[in-house]
PDB file of C-alpha atoms in Angstrom:
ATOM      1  CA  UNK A   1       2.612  43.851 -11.790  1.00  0.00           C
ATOM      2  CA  UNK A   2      -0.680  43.757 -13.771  1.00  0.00           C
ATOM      3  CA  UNK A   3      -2.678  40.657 -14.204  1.00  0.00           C
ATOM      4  CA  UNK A   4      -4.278  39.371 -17.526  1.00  0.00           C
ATOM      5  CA  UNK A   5      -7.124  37.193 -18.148  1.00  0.00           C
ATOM      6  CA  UNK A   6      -5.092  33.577 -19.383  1.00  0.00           C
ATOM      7  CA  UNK A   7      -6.547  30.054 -19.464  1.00  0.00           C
ATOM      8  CA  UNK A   8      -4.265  26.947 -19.408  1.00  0.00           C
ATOM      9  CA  UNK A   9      -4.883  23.085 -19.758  1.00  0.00           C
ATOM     10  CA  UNK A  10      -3.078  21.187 -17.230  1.00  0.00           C
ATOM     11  CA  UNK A  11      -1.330  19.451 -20.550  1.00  0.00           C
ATOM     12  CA  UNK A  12       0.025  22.435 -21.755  1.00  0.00           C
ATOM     13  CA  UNK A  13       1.376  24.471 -18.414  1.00  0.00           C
ATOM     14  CA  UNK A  14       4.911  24.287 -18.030  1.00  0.00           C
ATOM     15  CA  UNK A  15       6.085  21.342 -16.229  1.00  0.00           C
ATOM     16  CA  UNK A  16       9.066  20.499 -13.673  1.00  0.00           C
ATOM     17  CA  UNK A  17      10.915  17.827 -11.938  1.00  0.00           C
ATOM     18  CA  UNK A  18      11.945  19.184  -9.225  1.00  0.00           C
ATOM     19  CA  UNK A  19      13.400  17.845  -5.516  1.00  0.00           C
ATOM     20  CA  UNK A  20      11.751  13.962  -5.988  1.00  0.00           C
ATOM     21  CA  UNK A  21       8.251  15.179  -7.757  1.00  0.00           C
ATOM     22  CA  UNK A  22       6.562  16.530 -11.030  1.00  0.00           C
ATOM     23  CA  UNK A  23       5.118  19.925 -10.410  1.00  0.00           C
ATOM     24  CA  UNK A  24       3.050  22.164 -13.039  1.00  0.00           C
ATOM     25  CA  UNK A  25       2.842  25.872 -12.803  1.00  0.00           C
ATOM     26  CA  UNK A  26      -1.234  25.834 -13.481  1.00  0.00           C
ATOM     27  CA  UNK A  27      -1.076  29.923 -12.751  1.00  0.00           C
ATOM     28  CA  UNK A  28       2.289  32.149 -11.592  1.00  0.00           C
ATOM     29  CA  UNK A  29       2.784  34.970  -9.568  1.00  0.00           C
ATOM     30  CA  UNK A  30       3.613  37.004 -13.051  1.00  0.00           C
ATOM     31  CA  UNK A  31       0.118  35.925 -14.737  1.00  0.00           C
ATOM     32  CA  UNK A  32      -1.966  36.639 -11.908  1.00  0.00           C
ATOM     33  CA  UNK A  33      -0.146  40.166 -10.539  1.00  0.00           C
ATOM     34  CA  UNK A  34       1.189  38.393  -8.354  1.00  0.00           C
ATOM     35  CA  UNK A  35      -1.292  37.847  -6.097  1.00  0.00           C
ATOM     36  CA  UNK A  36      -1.490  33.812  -5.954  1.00  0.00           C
ATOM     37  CA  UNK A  37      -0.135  31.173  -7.966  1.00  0.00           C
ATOM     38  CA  UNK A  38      -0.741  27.614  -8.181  1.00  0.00           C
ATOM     39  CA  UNK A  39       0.363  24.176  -8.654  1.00  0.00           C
ATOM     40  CA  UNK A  40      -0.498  20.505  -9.647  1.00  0.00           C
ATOM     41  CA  UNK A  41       2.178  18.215  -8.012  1.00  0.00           C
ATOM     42  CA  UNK A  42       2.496  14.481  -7.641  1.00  0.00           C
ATOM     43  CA  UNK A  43       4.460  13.549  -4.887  1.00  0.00           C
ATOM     44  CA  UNK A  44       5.450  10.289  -4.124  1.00  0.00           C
ATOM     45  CA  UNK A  45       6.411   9.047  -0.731  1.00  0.00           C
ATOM     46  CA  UNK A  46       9.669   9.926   0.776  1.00  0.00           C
ATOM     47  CA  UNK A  47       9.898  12.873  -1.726  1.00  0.00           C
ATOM     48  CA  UNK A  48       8.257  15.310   0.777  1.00  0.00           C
ATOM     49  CA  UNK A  49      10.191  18.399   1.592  1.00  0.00           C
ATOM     50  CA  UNK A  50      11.692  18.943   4.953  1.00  0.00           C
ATOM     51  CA  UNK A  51       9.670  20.854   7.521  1.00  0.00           C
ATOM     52  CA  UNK A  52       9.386  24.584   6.974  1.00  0.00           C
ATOM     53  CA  UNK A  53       8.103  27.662   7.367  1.00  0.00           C
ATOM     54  CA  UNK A  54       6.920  30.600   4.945  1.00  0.00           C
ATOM     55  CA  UNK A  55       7.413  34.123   5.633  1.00  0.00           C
ATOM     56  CA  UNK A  56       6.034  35.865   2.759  1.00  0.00           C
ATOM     57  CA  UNK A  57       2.701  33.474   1.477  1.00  0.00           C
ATOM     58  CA  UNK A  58      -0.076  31.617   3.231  1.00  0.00           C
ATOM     59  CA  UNK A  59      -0.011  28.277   1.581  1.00  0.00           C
ATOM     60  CA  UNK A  60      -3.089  25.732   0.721  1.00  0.00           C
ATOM     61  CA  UNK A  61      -3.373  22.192  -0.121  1.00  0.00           C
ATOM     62  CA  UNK A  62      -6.343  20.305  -2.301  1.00  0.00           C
ATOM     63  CA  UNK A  63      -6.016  17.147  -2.154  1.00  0.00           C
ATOM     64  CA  UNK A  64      -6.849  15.420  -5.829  1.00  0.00           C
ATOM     65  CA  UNK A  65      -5.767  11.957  -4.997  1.00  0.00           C
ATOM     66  CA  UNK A  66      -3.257   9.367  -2.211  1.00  0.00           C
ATOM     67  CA  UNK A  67      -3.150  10.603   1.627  1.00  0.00           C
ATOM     68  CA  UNK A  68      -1.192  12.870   3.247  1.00  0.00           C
ATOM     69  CA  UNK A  69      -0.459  13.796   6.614  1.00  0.00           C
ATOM     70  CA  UNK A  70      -0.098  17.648   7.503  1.00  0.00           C
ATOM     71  CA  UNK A  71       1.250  18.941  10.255  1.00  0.00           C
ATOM     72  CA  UNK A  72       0.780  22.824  10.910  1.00  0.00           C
ATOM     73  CA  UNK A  73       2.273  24.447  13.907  1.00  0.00           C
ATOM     74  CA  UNK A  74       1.185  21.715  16.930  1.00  0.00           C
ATOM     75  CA  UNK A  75      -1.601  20.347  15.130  1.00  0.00           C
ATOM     76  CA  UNK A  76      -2.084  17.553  12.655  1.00  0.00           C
ATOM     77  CA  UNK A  77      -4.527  16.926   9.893  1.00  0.00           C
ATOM     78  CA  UNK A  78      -4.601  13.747   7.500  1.00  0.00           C
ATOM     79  CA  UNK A  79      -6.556  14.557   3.873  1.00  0.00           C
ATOM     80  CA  UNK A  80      -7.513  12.218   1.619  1.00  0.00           C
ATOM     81  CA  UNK A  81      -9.312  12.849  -1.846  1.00  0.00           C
ATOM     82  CA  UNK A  82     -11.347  16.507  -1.758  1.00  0.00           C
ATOM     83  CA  UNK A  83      -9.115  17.364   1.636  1.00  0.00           C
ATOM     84  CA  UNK A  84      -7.893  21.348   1.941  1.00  0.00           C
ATOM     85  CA  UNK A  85      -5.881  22.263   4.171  1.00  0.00           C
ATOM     86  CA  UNK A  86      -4.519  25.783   4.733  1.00  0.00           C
ATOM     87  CA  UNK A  87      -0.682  26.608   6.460  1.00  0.00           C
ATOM     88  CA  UNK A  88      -1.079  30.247   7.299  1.00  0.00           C
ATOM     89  CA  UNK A  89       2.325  32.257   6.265  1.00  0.00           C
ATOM     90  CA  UNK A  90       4.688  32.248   9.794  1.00  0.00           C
ATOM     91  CA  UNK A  91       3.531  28.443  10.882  1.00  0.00           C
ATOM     92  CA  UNK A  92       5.889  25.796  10.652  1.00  0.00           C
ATOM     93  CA  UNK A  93       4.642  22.582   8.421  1.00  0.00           C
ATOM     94  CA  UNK A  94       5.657  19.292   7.406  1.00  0.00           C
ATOM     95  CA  UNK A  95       3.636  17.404   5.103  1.00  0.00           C
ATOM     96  CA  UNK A  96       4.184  12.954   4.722  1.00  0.00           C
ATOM     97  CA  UNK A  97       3.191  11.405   2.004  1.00  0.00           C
ATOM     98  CA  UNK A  98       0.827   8.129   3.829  1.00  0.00           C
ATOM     99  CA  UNK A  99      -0.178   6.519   0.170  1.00  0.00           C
ATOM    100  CA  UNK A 100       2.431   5.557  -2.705  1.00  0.00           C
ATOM    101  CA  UNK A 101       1.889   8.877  -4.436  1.00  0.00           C
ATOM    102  CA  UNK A 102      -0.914  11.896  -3.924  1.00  0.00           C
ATOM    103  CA  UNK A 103      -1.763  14.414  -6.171  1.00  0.00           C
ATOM    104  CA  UNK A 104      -2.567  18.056  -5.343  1.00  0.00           C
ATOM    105  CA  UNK A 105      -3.101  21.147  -6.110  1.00  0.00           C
ATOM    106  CA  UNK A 106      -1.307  23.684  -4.002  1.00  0.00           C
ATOM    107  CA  UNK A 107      -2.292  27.235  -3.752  1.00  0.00           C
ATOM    108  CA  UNK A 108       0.204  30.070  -2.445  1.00  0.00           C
ATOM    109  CA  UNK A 109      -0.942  33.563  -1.645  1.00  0.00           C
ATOM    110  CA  UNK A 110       0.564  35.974  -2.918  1.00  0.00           C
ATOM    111  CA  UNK A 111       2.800  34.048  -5.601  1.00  0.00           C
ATOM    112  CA  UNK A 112       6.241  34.021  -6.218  1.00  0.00           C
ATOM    113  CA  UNK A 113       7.441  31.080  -4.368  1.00  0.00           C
ATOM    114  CA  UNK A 114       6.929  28.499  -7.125  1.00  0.00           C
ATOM    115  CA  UNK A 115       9.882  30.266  -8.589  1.00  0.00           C
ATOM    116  CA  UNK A 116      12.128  28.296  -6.100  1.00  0.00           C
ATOM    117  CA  UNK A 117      10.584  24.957  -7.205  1.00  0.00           C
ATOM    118  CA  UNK A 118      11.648  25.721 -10.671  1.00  0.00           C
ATOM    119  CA  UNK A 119      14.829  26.868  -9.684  1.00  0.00           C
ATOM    120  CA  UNK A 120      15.343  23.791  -7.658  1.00  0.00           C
ATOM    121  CA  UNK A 121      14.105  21.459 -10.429  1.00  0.00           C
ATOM    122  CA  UNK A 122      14.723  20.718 -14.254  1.00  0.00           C
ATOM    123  CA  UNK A 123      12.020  20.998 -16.614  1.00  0.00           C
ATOM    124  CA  UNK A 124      10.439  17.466 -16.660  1.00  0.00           C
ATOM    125  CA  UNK A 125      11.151  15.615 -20.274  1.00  0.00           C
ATOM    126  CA  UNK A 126       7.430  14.023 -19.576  1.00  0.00           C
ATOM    127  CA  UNK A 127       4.789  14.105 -17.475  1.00  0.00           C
ATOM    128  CA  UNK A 128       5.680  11.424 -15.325  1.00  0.00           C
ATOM    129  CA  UNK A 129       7.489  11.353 -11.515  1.00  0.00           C
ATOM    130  CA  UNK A 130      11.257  11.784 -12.279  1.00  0.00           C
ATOM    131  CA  UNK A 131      13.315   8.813 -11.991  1.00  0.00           C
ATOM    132  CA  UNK A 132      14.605   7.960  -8.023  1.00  0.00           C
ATOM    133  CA  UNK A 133      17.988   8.104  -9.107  1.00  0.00           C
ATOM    134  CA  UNK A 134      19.348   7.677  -5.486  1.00  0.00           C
ATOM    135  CA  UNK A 135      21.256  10.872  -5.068  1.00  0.00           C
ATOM    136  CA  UNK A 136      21.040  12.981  -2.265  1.00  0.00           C
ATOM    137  CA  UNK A 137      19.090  16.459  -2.797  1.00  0.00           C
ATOM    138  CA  UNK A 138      21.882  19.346  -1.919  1.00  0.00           C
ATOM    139  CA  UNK A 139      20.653  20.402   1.411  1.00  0.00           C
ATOM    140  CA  UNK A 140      23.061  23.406   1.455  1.00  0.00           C
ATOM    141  CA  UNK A 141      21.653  24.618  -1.866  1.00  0.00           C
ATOM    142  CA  UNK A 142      17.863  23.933  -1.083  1.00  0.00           C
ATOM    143  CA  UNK A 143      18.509  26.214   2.412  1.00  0.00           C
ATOM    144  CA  UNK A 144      20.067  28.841   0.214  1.00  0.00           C
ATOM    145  CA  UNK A 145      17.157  28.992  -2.654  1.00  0.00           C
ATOM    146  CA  UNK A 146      14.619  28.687   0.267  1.00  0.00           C
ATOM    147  CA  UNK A 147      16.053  31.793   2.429  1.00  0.00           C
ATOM    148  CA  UNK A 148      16.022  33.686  -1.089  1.00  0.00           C
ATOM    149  CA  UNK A 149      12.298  33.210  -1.219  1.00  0.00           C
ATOM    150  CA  UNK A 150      11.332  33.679   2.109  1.00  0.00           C
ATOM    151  CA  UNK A 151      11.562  30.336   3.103  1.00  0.00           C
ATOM    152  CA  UNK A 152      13.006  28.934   5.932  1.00  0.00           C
ATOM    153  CA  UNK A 153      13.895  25.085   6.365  1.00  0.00           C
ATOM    154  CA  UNK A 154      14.107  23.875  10.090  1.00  0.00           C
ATOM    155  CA  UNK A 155      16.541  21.272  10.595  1.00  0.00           C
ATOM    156  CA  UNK A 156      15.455  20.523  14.352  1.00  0.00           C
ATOM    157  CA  UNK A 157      11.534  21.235  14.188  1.00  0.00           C
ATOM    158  CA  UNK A 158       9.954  18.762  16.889  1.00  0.00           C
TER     159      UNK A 158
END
């Protein structure tokens, strides 16, 4: 896969509501050769995904804005505003959203995961946090997608 020079406002990148929060593709795994891609999401809290662990990407958080709590493996880290934290590929994480919404980018090396977000999701009508419409995010369907992409959700993770 062969990479091209692109630029992209954060306006214009394609934009998703997907599993609780509003996540733009800033760069894919297809643009860059697939050797990272990254995303802007606003999460609010309680729209956290479940604890899991990558198989195929290292994954990195910047934290733009709110607090979150990250736990990697057997160690915890809380990041506020101009916070990075890195999961290395193979380490279970969790993250918990402490404030009532962050914002962050989130880098994944190489790409291709954000493909499951999208697949997950809709694309988002604005660029706003979807509506909590109270339904119940299809567990069996999120394990599926997940395994797909090299993803694995742990149900019992301490």
């Amino acid at each position: 896969m062969e990479s091209k020079p692109f630029a992209v406002n954060l306006s214009d990148a394609p934009a998703y509501w997907s599993l609780g929060e509003l996540l733009t593709l800033v760069a894919t795994a297809e643009q860059t050769g697939g050797a990272f891609s990254l995303m802007h999401e606003r999460l609010p809290r309680g729209a956290e995904p479940p604890p899991h662990v990558h198989r195929r990407e290292d994954e990195a958080f910047f934290l733009l804005d709110g607090e979150l709590t990250v736990r990697v493996g057997d160690q915890a880290f809380t990041a506020s505003s101009g916070s990075f934290v890195f999961c290395p590929r193979d380490v279970p994480h969790l993250l918990t959203v402490e404030s009532d919404e962050v914002r962050m980018l989130t880098l994944c090396t190489p790409g291709g995961v954000e493909k499951l977000f999208v697949e997950l999701g809709e694309p988002a009508p604005s660029r706003t946090l979807p509506p909590d419409d109270g339904a119940e995010p299809d567990v069996e369907r999120i394990v599926t997608l997940a395994a797909h992409y090299g993803a694995e959700v742990l149900e019992d993770w301490p």
